[in-house]
Short mmCIF file of C-alpha atoms in Angstrom, two decimals:
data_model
loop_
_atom_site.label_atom_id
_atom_site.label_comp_id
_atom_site.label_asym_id
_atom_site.label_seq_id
_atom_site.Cartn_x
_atom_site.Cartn_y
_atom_site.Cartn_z
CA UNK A 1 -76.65 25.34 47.11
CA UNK A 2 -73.43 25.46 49.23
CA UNK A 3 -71.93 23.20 47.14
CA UNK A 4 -72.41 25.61 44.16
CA UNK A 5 -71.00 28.44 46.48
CA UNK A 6 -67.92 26.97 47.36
CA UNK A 7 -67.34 25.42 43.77
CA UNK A 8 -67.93 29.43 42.81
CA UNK A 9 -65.55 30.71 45.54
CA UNK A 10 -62.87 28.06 45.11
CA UNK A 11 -62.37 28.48 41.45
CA UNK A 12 -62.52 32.07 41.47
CA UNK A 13 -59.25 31.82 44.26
CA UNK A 14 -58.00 29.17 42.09
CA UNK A 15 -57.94 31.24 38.36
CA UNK A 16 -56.39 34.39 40.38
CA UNK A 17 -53.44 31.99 41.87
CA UNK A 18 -53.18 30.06 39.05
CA UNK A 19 -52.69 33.36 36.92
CA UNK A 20 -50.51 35.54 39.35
CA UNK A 21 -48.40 32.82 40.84
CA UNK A 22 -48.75 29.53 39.56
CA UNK A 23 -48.44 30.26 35.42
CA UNK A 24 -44.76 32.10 36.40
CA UNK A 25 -43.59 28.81 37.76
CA UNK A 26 -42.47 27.08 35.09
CA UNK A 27 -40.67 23.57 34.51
CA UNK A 28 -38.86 23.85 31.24
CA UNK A 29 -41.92 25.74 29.38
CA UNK A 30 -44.77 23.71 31.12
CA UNK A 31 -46.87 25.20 34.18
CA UNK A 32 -49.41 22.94 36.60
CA UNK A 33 -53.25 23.49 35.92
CA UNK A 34 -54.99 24.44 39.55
CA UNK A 35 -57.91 24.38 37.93
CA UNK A 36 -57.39 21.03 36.05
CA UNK A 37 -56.38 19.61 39.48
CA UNK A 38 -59.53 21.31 41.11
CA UNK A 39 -61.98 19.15 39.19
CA UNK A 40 -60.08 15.69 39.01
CA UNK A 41 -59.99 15.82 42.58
CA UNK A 42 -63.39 17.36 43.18
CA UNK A 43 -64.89 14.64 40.25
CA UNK A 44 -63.48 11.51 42.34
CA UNK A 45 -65.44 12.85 45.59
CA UNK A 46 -68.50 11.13 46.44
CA UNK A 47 -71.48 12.50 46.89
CA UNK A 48 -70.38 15.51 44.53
CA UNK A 49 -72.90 15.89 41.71
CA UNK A 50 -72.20 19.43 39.97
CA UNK A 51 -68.78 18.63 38.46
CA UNK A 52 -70.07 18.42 35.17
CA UNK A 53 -72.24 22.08 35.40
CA UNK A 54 -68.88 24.01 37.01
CA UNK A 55 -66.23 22.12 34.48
CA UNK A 56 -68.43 23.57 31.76
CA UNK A 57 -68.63 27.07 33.61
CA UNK A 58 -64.95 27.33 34.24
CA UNK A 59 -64.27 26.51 30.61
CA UNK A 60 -66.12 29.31 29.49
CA UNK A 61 -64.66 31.55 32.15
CA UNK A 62 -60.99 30.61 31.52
CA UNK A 63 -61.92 30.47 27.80
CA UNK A 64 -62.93 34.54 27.99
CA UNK A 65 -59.64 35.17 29.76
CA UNK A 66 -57.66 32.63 27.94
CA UNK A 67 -56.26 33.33 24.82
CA UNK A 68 -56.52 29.99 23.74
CA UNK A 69 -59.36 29.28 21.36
CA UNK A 70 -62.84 29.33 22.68
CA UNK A 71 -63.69 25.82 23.06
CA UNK A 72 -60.02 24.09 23.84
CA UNK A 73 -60.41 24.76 28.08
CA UNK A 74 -64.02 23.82 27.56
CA UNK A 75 -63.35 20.42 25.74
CA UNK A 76 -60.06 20.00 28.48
CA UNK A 77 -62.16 20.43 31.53
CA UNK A 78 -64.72 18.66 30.48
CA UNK A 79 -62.71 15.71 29.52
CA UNK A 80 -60.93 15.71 32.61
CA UNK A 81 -63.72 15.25 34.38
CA UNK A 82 -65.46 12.44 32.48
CA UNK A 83 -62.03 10.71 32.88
CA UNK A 84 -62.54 11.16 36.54
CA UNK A 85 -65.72 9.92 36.62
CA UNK A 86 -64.88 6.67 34.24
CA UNK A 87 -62.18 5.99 36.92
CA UNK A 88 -64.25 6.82 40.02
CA UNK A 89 -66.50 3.97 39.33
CA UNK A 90 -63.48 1.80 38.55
CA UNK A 91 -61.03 2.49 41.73
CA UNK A 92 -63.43 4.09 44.39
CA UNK A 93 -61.09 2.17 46.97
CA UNK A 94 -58.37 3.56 46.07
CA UNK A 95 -58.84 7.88 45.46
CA UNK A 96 -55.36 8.31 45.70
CA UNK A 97 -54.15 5.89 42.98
CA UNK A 98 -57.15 7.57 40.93
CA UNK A 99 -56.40 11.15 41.53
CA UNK A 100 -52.55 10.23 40.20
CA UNK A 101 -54.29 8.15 36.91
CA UNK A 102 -57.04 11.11 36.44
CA UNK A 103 -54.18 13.86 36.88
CA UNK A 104 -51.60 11.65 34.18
CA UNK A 105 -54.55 11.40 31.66
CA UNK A 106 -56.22 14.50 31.91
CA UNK A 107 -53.34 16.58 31.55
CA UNK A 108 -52.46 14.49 28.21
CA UNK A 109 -55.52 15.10 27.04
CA UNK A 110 -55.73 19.21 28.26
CA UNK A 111 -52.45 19.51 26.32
CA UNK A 112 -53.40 17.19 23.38
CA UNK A 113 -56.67 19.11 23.09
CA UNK A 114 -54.69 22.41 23.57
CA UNK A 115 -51.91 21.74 20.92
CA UNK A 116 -54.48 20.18 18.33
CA UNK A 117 -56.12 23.96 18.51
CA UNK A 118 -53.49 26.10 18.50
CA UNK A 119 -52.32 24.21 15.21
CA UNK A 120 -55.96 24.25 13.60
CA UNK A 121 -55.67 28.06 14.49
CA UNK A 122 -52.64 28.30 12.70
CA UNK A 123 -49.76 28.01 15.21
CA UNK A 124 -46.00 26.90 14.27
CA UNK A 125 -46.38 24.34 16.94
CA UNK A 126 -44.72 20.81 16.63
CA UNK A 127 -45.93 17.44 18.51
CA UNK A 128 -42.06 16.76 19.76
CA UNK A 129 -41.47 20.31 21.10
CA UNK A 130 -44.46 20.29 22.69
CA UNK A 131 -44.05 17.26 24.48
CA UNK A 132 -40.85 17.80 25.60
CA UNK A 133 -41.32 21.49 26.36
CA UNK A 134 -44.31 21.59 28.07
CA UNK A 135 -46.83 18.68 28.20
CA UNK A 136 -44.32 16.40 30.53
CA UNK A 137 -42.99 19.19 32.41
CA UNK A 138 -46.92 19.84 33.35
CA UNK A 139 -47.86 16.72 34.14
CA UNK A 140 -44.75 16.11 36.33
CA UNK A 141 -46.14 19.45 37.62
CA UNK A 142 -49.31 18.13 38.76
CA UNK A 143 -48.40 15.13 40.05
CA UNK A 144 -46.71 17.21 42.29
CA UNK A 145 -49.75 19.48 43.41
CA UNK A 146 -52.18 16.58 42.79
CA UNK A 147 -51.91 15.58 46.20
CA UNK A 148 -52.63 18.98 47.86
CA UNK A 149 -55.23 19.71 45.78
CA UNK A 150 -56.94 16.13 46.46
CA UNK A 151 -56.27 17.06 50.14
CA UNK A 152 -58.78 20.23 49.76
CA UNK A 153 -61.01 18.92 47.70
CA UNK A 154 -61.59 15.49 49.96
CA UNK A 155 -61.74 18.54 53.11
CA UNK A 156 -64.19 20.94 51.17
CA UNK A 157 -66.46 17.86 49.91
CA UNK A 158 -66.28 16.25 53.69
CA UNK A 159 -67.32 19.59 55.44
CA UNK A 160 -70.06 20.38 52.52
CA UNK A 161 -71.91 16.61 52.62
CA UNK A 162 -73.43 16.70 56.04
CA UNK A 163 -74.71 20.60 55.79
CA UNK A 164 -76.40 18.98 52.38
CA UNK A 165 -77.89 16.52 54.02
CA UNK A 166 -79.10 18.55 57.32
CA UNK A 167 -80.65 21.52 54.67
CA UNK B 1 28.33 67.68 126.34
CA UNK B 2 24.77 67.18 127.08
CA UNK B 3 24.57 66.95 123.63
CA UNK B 4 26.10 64.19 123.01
CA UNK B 5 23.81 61.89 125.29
CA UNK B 6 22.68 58.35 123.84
CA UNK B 7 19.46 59.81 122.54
CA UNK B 8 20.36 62.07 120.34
CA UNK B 9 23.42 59.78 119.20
CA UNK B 10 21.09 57.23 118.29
CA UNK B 11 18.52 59.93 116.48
CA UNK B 12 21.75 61.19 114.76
CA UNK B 13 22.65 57.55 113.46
CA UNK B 14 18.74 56.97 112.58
CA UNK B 15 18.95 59.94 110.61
CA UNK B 16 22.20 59.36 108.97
CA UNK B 17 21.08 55.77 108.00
CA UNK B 18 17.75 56.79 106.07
CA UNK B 19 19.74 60.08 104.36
CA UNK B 20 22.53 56.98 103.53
CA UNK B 21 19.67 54.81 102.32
CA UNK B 22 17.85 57.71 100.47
CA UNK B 23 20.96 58.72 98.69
CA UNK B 24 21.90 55.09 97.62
CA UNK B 25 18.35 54.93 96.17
CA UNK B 26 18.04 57.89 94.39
CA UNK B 27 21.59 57.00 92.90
CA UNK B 28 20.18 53.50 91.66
CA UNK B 29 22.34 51.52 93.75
CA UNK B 30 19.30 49.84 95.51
CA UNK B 31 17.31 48.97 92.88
CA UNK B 32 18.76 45.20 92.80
CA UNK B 33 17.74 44.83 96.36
CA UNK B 34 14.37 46.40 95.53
CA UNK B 35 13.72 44.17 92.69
CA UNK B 36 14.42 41.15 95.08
CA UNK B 37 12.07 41.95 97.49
CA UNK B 38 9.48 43.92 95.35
CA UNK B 39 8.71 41.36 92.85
CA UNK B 40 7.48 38.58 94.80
CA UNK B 41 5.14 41.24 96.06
CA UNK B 42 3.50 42.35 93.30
CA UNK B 43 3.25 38.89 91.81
CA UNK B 44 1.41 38.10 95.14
CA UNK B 45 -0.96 40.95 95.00
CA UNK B 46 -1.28 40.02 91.26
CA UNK B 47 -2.38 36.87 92.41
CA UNK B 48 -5.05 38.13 94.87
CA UNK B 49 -6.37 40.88 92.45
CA UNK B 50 -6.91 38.42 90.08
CA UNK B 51 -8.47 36.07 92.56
CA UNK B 52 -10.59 38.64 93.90
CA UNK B 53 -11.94 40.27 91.04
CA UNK B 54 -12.95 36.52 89.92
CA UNK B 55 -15.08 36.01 93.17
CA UNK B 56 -16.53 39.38 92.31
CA UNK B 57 -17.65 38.44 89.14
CA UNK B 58 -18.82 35.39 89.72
CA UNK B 59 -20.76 36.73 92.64
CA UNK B 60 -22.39 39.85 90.63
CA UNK B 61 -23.11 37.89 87.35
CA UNK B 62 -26.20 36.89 87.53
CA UNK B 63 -26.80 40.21 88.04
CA UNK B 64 -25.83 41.49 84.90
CA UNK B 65 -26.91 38.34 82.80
CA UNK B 66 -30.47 39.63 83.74
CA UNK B 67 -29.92 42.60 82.37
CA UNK B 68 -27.63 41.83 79.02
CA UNK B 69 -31.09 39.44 78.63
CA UNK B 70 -32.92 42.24 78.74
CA UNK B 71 -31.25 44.68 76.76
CA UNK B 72 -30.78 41.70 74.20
CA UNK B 73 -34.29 41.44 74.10
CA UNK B 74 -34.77 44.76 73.55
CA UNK B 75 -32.04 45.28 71.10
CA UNK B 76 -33.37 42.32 69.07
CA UNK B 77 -36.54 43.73 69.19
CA UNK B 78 -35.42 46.53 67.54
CA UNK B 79 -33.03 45.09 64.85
CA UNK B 80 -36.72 43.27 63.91
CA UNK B 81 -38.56 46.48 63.52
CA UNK B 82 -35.13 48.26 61.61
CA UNK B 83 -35.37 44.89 59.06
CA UNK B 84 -38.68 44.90 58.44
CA UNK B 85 -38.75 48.96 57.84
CA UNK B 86 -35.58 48.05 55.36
CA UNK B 87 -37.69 45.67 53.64
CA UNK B 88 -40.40 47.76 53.30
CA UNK B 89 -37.61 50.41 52.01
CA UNK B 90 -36.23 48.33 49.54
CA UNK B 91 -39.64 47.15 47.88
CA UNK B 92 -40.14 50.92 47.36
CA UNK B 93 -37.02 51.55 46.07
CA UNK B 94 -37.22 49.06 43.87
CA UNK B 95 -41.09 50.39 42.55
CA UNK B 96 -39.06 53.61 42.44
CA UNK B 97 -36.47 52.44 40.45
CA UNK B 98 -38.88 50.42 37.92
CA UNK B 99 -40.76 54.24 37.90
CA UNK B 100 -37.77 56.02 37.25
CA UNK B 101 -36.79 53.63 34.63
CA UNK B 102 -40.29 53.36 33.06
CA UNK B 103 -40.04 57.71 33.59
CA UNK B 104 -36.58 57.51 31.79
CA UNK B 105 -37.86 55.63 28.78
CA UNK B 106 -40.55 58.22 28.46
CA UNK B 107 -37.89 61.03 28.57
CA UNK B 108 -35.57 59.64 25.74
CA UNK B 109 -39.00 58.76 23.54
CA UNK B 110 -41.20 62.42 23.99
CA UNK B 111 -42.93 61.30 21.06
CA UNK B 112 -45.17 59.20 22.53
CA UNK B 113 -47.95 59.08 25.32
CA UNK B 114 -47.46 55.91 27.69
CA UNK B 115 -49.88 54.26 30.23
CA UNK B 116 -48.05 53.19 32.77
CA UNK B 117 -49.35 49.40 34.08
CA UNK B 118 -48.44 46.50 36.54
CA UNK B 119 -48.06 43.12 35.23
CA UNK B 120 -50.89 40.83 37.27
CA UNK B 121 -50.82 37.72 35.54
CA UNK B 122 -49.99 35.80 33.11
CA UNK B 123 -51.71 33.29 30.61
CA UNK B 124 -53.05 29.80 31.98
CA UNK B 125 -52.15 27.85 28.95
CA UNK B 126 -48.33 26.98 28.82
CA UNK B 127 -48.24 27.38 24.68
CA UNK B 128 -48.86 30.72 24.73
CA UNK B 129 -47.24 33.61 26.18
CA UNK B 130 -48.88 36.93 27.16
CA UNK B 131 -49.44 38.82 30.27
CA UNK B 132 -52.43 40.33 31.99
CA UNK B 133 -51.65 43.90 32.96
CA UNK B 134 -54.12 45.97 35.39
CA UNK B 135 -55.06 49.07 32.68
CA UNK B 136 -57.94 48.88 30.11
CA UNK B 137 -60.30 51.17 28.27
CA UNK B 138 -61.22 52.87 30.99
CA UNK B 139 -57.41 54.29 31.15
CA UNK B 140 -57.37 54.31 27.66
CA UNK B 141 -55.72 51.05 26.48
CA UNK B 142 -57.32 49.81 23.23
CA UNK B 143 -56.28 47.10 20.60
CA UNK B 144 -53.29 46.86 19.02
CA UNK B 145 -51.48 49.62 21.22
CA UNK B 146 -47.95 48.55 21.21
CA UNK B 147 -46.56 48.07 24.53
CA UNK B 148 -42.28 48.76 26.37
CA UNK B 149 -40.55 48.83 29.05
CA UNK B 150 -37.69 50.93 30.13
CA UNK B 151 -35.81 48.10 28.08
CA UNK B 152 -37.76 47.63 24.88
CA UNK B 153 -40.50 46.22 23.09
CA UNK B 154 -42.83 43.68 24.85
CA UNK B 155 -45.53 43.14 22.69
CA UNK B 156 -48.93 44.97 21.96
CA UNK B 157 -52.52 44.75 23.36
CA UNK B 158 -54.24 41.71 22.14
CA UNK B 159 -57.51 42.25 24.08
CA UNK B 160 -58.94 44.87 26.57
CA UNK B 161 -61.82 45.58 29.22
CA UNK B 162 -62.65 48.05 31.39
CA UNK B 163 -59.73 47.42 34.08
CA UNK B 164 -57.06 45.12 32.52
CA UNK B 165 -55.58 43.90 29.24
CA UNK B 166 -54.26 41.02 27.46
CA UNK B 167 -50.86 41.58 26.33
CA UNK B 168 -49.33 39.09 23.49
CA UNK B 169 -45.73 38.63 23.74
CA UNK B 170 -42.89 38.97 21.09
CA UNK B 171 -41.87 35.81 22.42
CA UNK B 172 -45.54 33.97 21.62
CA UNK B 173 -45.15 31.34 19.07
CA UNK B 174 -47.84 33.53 16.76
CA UNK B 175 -45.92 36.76 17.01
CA UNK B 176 -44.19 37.97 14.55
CA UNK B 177 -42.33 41.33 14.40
CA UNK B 178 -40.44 43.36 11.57
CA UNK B 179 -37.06 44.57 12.72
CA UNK B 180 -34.12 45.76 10.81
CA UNK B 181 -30.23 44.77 12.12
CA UNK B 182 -28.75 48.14 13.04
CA UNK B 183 -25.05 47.47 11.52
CA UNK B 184 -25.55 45.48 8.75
CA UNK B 185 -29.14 48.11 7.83
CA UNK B 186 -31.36 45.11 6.89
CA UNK B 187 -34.69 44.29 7.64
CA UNK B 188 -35.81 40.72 8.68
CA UNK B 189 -38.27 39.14 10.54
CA UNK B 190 -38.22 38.69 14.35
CA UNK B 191 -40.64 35.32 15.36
CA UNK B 192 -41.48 33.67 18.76
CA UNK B 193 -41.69 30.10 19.51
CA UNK B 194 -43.24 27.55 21.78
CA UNK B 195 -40.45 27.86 24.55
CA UNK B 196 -40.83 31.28 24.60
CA UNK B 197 -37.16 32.18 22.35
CA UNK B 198 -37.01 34.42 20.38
CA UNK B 199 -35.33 34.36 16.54
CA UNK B 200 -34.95 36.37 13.45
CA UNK B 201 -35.80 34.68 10.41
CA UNK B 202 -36.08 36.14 6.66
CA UNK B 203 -32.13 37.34 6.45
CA UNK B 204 -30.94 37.91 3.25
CA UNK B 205 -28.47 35.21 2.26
CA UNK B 206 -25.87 37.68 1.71
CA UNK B 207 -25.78 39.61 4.55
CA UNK B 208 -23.41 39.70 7.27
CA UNK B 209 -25.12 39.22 10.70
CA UNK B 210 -22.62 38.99 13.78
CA UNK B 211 -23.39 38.32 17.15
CA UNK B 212 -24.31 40.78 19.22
CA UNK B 213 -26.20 43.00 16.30
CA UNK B 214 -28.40 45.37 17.54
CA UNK B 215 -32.12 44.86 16.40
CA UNK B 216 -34.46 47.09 16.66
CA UNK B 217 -38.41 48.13 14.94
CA UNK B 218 -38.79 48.80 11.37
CA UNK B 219 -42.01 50.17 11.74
CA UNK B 220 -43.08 48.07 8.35
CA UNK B 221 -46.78 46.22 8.61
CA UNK B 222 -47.66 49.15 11.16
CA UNK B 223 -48.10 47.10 14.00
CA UNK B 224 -44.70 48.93 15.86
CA UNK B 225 -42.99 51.85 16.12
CA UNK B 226 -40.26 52.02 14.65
CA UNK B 227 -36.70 52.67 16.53
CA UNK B 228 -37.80 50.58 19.74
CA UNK B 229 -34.77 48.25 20.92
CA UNK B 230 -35.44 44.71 20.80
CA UNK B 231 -32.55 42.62 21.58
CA UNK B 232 -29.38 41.39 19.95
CA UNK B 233 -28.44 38.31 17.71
CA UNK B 234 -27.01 35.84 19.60
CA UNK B 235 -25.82 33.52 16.78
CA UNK B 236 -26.82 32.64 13.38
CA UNK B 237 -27.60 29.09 11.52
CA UNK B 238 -27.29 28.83 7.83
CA UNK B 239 -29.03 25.49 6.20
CA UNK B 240 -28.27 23.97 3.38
CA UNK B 241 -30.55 24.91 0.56
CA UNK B 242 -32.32 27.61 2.49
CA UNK B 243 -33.45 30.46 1.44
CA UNK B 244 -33.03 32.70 4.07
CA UNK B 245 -30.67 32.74 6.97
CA UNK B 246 -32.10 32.86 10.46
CA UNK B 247 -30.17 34.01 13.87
CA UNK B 248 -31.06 33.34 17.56
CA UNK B 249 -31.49 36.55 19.20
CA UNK B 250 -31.55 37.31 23.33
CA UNK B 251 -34.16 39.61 24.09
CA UNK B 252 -33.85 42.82 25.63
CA UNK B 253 -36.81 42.12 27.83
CA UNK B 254 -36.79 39.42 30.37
CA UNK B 255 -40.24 38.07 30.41
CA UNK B 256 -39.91 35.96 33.14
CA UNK B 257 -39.26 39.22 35.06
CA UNK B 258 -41.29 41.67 34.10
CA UNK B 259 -43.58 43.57 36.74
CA UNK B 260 -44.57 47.00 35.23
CA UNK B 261 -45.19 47.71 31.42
CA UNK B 262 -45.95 51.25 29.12
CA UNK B 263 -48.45 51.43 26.66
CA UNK B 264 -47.73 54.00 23.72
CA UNK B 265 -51.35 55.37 23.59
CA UNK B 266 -50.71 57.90 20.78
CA UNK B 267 -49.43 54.98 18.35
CA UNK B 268 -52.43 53.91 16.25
CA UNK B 269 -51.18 50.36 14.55
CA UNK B 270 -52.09 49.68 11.10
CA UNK B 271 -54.13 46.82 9.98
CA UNK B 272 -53.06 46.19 6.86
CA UNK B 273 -55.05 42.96 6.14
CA UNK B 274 -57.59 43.95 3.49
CA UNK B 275 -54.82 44.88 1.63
CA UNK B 276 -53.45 41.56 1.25
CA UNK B 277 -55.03 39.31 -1.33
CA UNK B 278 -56.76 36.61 -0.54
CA UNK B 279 -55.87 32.97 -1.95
#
C-alpha cells in the first residue's frame, strides 16, 4: 500500500516539474522525460512489484494531458519498463550500467513510438529531423538526469522495503 | 639726573631694542632670520604630530573596529532586506508591465473580449508544441478560441477543462495558419515545424516577398481573426520546379518566453470541415 502511495505522490510531483520546468529546457528541440526516468529507475529496484500497474496509469494520465495520441505514452512507458525488467534480470550487479542501457533504449523507443504516431496521425514529421532535433538531444538529456533520478528511486525503494515487510 | 640712573638706561635700551626689532619685522627685514629658525621647528612639531596622532590611533583602534563591525553588520543587514524588497519590486513590475502590455493590446483591439491567463506548462512530448495555460470553461475558455499576446498571435485553444487549457502553437508542426503579406497584399500559408520555426509556404510564384514583410491574419478558414500581427519574413527559398515559393519567417511571439496569454472570447472560429469534400 505505501508503495502505491508514494508511486502516486512521486509521479504526480514528477508530471507538474516535468511540465512547468523541465519541458522549457530544451537541448536543440529535445527535452528529458522525468517520468520516463521515474520508471527505468524504479523498474531496476528490487523488491518493486507495481511498475507495470503505475507505467500503465501514468500513460493514461499523461495521455489525457498529452496531446500526443492516446496510446503513444502508454505503449512508451510501458516499453520502458519491460526493457527494464529484460535488463534487470540480465545486469542485477551492476544497476548503474543498467539504468544508463534502460535510459539509452527506452528513450529510442519513447521517441520511435512517439514519431511513428504523430506520422500515422498525419504529422509532416521526418525520421532525420527528428533524430537530430530531438530524439538525441533527449537521450543525451537523460543520461544526464538518469543518475539523479536512479539516486531517488534506489532511496524511495530502500526506505519503502522494510515498512513492507514490517506491515 | 636721577633719571638717568642705570635702571632706567637699561629699561630705555630694552625698550628701544624690541621697538627696533618690531619695526624691522613688520618691515620684512626679519623674515630670513625667521625662516632659519622657524622651519626646523615646525618640521619638528610636524614630526611629533604625526608621531603622536599614530600612537593615538593605534591605541583607540580597536575601539572603533568594534564598532565599524557593527555598523557593517548592520548596514549589510540592511542592503539584504533593500535587495530582496527590489527583487520583489522588480518581479511586480515586470507582472505589471506584461499587464499593461496584455491591457495595451486590448486597448488598440476594442473589438474583442480577452481572458487574460498565465502560461503553467508546457507539453511533455518534445514533437509537439503547445502550452498549458491556468483558465478553462469555468472562465469561459472553450475550443477553438484564438489566443495573443501583447505581441501577436499564439495559437488557439486545442482542449479545455474546468481550470486550464491546452493551447496549440503556430509554431506546432500540425498548425497551419492563413496570413496575407502586408506590402506585397497576398495571401499564403503560414506552417510550423518539428523545431518549432515557423515558415510561409503557398506564395505565388510571381510575387515579390522581401525580408522583413509584415504578415499578419487573413481571417480565411475562420480559425483567426483577421488583422492580428504575426511576424515578418525573414528570407525566402525558391526551388527549382516548385510550385510555390516559401519564406522563413521570425515570429512575433517568442515561445520560449512566454508567461501570460489573452484569449479573444467573443471570436467564434469556423469549422469549415463538412464543407470540404471528402476523397
Amino acid at each position: 500500500m505505501i508503495a502505491h502511495i508514494v508511486c502516486a505522490i512521486t509521479l504526480v510531483v514528477l508530471y507538474i516539474l516535468q511540465t512547468a520546468v523541465f519541458s522549457w529546457t530544451t537541448l536543440i528541440s529535445g527535452t528529458a522525460d522525468l517520468i520516463l526516468l521515474f520508471f527505468a529507475a524504479w523498474s531496476l529496484q528490487e523488491g518493486v512489484h507495481n511498475s507495470w500497474l503505475w507505467a500503465a496509469i501514468a500513460g493514461v494520465f499523461v495521455s489525457i494531458i498529452s496531446a500526443m495520441p492516446f496510446y503513444a505514452p502508454l505503449i512508451a512507458y510501458l516499453g520502458v519498463v519491460g526493457i527494464s525488467k529484460l535488463l534487470q534480470r540480465r545486469i542485477w550487479r551492476t544497476p548503474i550500467i543498467a539504468m544508463f542501457i534502460v535510459t539509452i533504449l527506452g528513450t529510442f523507443f519513447q521517441q520511435i513510438v512517439y514519431v511513428l504516431t504523430l506520422q500515422i496521425s498525419g504529422a509532416p514529421i521526418s525520421w532525420g529531423q527528428s533524430f537530430d532535433a530531438v530524439v538525441l538531444p533527449s537521450v543525451l538529456l537523460n543520461l544526464i538526469f538518469a543518475l539523479p533520478i536512479y539516486a531517488i528511486a534506489n532511496d524511495l525503494a530502500g526506505r519503502i522495503s522494510p515498512l513492507e515487510v514490517e506491515t | 639726573m636721577k633719571f638717568l640712573n642705570s635702571r632706567n638706561i637699561q629699561t630705555i635700551v630694552i625698550v628701544l631694542v624690541v621697538s627696533g626689532l618690531l619695526f624691522l619685522a613688520l618691515s620684512g627685514y626679519l623674515t630670513p632670520v625667521f625662516n632659519l629658525t622657524l622651519n626646523p621647528l615646525i618640521s619638528l612639531q610636524s614630526w611629533l604630530s604625526v608621531r603622536y596622532l599614530s600612537a593615538r590611533d593605534f591605541l583607540t583602534t580597536p575601539r572603533d573596529v568594534t564598532l565599524l563591525r557593527e555598523q557593517n553588520a548592520i548596514l549589510e543587514s540592511q542592503v539584504t532586506q533593500l535587495q530582496s524588497q527590489l527583487i520583489v519590486l522588480e518581479e511586480r513590475l515586470g507582472e505589471a508591465q506584461v499587464c499593461f502590455a496584455l491591457l495595451d493590446f486590448g486597448r488598440t483591439n476594442p473589438q474583442y473580449d480577452y481572458i487574460a491567463a498565465t502560461v503553467i506548462g508546457r507539453e511533455i512530448s518534445p514533437f509537439l508544441q503547445y502550452i498549458i495555460i491556468d483558465k478553462g470553461t469555468e472562465q469561459g475558455v472553450r475550443y477553438g478560441m484564438p489566443v495573443v499576446t501583447q505581441q501577436g498571435l499564439v495559437g488557439h485553444v486545442d482542449a479545455v477543462i474546468a481550470r486550464a487549457a491546452r493551447i496549440k502553437l503556430i509554431s506546432d508542426s500540425t498548425s497551419v495558419v492563413n496570413v496575407r503579406l502586408q506590402s506585397a497584399e497576398i495571401e499564403a500559408q503560414l506552417n510550423g515545424s518539428l523545431t518549432g520555426d515557423v515558415f510561409l509556404d503557398m506564395i505565388p510564384l510571381d510575387a515579390m516577398v522581401e525580408p522583413g514583410d509584415v504578415i499578419l491574419t487573413s481571417g480565411l478558414g475562420g480559425n483567426f481573426p483577421p488583422n492580428i500581427f504575426v511576424g515578418q519574413v525573414l528570407s525566402t527559398q525558391l526551388r527549382e520546379n516548385a510550385l510555390f515559393q516559401t519564406a522563413s519567417v521570425q515570429p512575433i511571439v517568442d515561445f520560449e518566453g512566454i508567461n501570460a496569454v489573452l484569449v479573444i472570447q467573443n471570436f467564434e472560429a469556423v469549422d469549415t470541415s463538412p464543407l470540404i469534400p471528402e476523397p
